[in-house]
Short mmCIF file of N, CA and C in Angstrom, two decimals:
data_model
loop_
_atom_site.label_atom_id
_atom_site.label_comp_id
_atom_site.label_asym_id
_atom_site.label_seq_id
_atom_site.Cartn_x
_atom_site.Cartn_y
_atom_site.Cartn_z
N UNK A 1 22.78 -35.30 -3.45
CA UNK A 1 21.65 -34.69 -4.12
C UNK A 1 20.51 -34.64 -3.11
N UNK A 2 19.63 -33.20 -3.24
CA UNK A 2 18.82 -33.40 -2.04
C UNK A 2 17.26 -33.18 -3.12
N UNK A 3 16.25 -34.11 -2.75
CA UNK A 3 15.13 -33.88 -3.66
C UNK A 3 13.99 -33.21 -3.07
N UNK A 4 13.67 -31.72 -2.86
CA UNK A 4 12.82 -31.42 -2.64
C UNK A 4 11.54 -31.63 -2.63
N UNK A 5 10.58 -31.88 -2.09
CA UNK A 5 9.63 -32.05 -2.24
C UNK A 5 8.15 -32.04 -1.57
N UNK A 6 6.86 -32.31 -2.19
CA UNK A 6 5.75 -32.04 -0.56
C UNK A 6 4.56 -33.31 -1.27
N UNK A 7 4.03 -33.33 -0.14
CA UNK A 7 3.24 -34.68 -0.43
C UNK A 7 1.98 -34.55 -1.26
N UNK A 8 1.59 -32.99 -1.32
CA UNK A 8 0.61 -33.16 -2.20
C UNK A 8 0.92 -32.66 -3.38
N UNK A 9 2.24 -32.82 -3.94
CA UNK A 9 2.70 -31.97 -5.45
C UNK A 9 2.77 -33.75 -6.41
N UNK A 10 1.95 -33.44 -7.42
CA UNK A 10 1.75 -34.54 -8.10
C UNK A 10 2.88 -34.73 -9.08
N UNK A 11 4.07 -34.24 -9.35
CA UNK A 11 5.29 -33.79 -10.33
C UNK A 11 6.24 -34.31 -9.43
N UNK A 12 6.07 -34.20 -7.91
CA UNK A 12 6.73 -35.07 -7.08
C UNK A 12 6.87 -36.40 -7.23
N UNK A 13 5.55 -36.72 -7.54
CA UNK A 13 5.03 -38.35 -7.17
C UNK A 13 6.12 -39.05 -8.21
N UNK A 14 6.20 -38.56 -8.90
CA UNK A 14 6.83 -38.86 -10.29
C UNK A 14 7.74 -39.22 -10.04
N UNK A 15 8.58 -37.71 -9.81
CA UNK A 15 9.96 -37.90 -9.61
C UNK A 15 10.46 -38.77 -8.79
N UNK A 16 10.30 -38.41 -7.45
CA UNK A 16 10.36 -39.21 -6.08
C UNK A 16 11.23 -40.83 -6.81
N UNK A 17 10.05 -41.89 -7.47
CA UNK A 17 10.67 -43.14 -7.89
C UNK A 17 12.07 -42.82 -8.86
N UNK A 18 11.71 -41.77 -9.75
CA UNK A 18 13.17 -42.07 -10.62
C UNK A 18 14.51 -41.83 -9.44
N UNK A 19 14.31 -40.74 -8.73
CA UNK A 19 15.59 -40.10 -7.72
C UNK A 19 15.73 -41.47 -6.68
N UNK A 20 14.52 -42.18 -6.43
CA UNK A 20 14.97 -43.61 -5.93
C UNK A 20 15.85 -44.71 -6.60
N UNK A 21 15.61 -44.61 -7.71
CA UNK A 21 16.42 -45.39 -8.74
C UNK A 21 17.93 -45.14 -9.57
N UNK A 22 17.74 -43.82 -8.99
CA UNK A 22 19.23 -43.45 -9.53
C UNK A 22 19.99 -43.21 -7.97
N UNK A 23 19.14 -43.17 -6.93
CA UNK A 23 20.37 -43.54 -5.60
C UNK A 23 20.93 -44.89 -5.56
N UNK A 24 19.74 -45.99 -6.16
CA UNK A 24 19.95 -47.01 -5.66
C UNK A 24 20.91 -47.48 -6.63
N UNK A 25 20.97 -47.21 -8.36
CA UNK A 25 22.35 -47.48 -9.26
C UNK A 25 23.42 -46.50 -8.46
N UNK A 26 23.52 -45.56 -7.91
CA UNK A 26 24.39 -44.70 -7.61
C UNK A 26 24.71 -45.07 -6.15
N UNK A 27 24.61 -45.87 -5.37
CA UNK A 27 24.32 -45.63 -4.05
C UNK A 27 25.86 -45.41 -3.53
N UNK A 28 27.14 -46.33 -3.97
CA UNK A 28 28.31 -45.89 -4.11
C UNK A 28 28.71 -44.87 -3.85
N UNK A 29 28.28 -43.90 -4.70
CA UNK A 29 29.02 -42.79 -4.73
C UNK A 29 28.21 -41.22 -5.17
N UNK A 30 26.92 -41.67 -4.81
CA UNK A 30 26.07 -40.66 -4.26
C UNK A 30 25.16 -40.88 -3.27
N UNK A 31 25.01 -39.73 -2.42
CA UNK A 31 24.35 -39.58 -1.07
C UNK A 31 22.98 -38.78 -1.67
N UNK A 32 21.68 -39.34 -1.62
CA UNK A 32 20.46 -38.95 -1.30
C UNK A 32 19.90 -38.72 -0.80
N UNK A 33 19.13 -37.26 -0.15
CA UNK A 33 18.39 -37.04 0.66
C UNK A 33 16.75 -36.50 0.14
N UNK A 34 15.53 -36.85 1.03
CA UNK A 34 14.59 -35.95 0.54
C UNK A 34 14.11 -35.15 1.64
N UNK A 35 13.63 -33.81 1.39
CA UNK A 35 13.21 -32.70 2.03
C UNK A 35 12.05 -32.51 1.51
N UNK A 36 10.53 -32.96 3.17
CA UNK A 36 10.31 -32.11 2.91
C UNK A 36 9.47 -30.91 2.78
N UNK A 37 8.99 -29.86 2.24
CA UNK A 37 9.59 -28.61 1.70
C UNK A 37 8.16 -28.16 2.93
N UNK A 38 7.24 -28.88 3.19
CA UNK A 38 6.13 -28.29 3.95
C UNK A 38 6.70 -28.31 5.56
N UNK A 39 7.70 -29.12 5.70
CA UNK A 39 7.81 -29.59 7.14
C UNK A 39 9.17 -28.88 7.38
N UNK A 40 9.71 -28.45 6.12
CA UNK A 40 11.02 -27.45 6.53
C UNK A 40 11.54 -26.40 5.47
N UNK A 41 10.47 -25.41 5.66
CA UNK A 41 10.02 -24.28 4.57
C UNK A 41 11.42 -23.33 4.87
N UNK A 42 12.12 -23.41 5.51
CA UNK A 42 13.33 -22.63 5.72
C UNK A 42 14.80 -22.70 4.86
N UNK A 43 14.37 -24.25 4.90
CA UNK A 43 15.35 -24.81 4.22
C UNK A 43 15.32 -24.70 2.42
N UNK A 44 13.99 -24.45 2.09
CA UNK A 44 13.40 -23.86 0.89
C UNK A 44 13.89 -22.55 0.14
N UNK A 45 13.66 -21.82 1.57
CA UNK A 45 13.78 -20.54 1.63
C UNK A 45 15.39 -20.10 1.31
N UNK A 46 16.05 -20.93 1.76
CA UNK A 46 16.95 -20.66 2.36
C UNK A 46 18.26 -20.69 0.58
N UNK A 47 17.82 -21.93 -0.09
CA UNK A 47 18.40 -22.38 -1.49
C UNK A 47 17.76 -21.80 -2.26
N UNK A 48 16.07 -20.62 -2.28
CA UNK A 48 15.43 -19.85 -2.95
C UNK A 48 14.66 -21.02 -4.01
N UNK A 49 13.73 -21.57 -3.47
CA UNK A 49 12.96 -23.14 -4.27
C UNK A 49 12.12 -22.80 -4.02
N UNK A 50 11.46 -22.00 -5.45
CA UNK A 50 9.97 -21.72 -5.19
C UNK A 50 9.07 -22.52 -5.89
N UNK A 51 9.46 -23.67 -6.65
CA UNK A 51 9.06 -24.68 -7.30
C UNK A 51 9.44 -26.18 -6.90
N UNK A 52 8.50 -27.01 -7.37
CA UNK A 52 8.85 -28.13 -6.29
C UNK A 52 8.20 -29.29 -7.81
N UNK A 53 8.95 -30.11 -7.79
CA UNK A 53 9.89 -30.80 -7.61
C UNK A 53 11.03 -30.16 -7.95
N UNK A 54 12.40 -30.16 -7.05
CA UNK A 54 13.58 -29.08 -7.19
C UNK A 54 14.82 -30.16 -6.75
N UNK A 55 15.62 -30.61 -7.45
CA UNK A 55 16.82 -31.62 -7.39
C UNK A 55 17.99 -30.65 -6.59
N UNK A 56 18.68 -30.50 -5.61
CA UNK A 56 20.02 -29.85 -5.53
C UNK A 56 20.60 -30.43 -5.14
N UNK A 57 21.89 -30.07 -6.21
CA UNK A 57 23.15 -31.18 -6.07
C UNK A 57 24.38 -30.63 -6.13
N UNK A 58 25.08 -31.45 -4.80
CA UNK A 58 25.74 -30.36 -4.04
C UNK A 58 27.60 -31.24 -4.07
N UNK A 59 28.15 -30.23 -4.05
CA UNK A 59 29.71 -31.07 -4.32
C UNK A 59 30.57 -30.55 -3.21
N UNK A 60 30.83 -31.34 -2.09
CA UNK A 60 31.76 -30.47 -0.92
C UNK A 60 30.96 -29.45 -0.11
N UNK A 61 29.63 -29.46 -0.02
CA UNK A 61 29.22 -28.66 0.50
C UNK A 61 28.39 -26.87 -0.18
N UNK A 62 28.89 -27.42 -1.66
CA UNK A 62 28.58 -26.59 -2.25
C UNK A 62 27.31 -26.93 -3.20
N UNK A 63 26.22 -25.86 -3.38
CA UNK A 63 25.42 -26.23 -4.46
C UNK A 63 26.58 -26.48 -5.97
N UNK A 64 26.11 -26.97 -7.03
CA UNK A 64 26.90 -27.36 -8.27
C UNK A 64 25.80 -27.27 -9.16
N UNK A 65 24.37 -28.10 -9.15
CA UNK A 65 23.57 -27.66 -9.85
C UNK A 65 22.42 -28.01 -9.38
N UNK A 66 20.72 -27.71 -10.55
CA UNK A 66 19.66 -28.52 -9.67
C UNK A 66 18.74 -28.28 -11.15
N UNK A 67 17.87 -29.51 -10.40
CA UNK A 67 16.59 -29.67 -11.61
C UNK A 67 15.41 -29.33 -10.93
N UNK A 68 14.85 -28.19 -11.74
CA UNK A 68 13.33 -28.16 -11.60
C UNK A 68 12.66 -28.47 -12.05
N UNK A 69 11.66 -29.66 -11.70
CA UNK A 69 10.16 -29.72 -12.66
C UNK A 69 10.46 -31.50 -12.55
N UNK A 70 9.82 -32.07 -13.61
CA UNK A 70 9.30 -33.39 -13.62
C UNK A 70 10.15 -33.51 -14.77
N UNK A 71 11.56 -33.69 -14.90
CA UNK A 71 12.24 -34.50 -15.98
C UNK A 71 12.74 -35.72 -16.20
N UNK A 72 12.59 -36.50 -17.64
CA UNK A 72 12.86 -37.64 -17.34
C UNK A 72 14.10 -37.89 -16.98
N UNK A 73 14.15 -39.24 -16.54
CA UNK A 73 15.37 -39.62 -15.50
C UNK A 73 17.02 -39.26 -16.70
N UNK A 74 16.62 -39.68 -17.77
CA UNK A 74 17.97 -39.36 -18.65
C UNK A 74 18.64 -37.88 -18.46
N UNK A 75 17.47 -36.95 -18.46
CA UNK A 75 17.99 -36.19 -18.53
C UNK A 75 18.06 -35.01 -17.14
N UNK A 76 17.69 -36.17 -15.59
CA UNK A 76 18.33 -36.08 -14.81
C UNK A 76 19.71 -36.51 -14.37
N UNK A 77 19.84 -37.27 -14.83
CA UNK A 77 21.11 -38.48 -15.13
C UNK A 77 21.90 -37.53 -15.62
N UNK A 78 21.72 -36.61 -16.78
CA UNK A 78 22.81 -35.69 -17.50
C UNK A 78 23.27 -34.34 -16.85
N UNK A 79 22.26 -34.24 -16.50
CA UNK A 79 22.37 -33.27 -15.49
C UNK A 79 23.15 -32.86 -14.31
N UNK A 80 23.08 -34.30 -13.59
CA UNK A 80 23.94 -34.85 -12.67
C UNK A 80 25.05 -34.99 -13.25
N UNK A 81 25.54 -35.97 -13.89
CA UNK A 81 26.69 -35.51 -14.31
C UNK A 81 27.38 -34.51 -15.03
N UNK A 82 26.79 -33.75 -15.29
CA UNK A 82 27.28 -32.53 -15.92
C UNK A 82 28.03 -31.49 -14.72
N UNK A 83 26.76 -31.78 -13.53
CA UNK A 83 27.13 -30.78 -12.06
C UNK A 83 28.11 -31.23 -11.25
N UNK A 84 28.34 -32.71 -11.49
CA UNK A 84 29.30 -33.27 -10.35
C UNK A 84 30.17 -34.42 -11.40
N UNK A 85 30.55 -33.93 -12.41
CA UNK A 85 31.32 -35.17 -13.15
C UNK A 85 31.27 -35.97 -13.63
N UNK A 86 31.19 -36.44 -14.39
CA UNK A 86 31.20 -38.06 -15.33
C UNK A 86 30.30 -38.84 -14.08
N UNK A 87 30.45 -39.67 -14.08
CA UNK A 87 29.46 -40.69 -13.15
C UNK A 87 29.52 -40.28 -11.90
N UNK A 88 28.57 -39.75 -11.42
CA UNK A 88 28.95 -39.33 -10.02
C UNK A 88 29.02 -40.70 -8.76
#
């Protein structure tokens, strides 16, 4: 899962701790990364993220799904597994 993001987006601030907390229950068997989005606007560009906070979660190399906006962690949690399987 890669968590988009920029330092002055306050919807970030938010998120940022939950996506810390679900690497760190997940750390097993999900890989976390954050991007971001001011220091590598290409890479933005590139997945079409014109909103930020932006979750993409990727299976084999492939996008699978993503969250935009400031949701709570449950129903990042569902999300996630919905895109990559039962417990990822």
């Amino acid at each position: 899962m890669v968590d988009l993001w920029a330092a002055w987006c306050a919807p970030c601030r938010v998120v940022g701790p939950i996506v810390d907390e679900i690497a760190g229950e997940r750390s097993e068997s999900l890989d976390v990364f954050k991007l971001d989005v001011d220091a590598n606007p290409e890479v933005a560009m590139r997945y079409g993220v014109s909103s930020i906070p932006t979750l993409l979660m990727f299976r084999d190399g492939e996008e699978v799904g993503r969250v935009i906006g400031a949701l709570p962690k449950a129903r990042i949690e569902a999300q996630l597994d919905e895109a990559l399987g039962a417990r990822a």
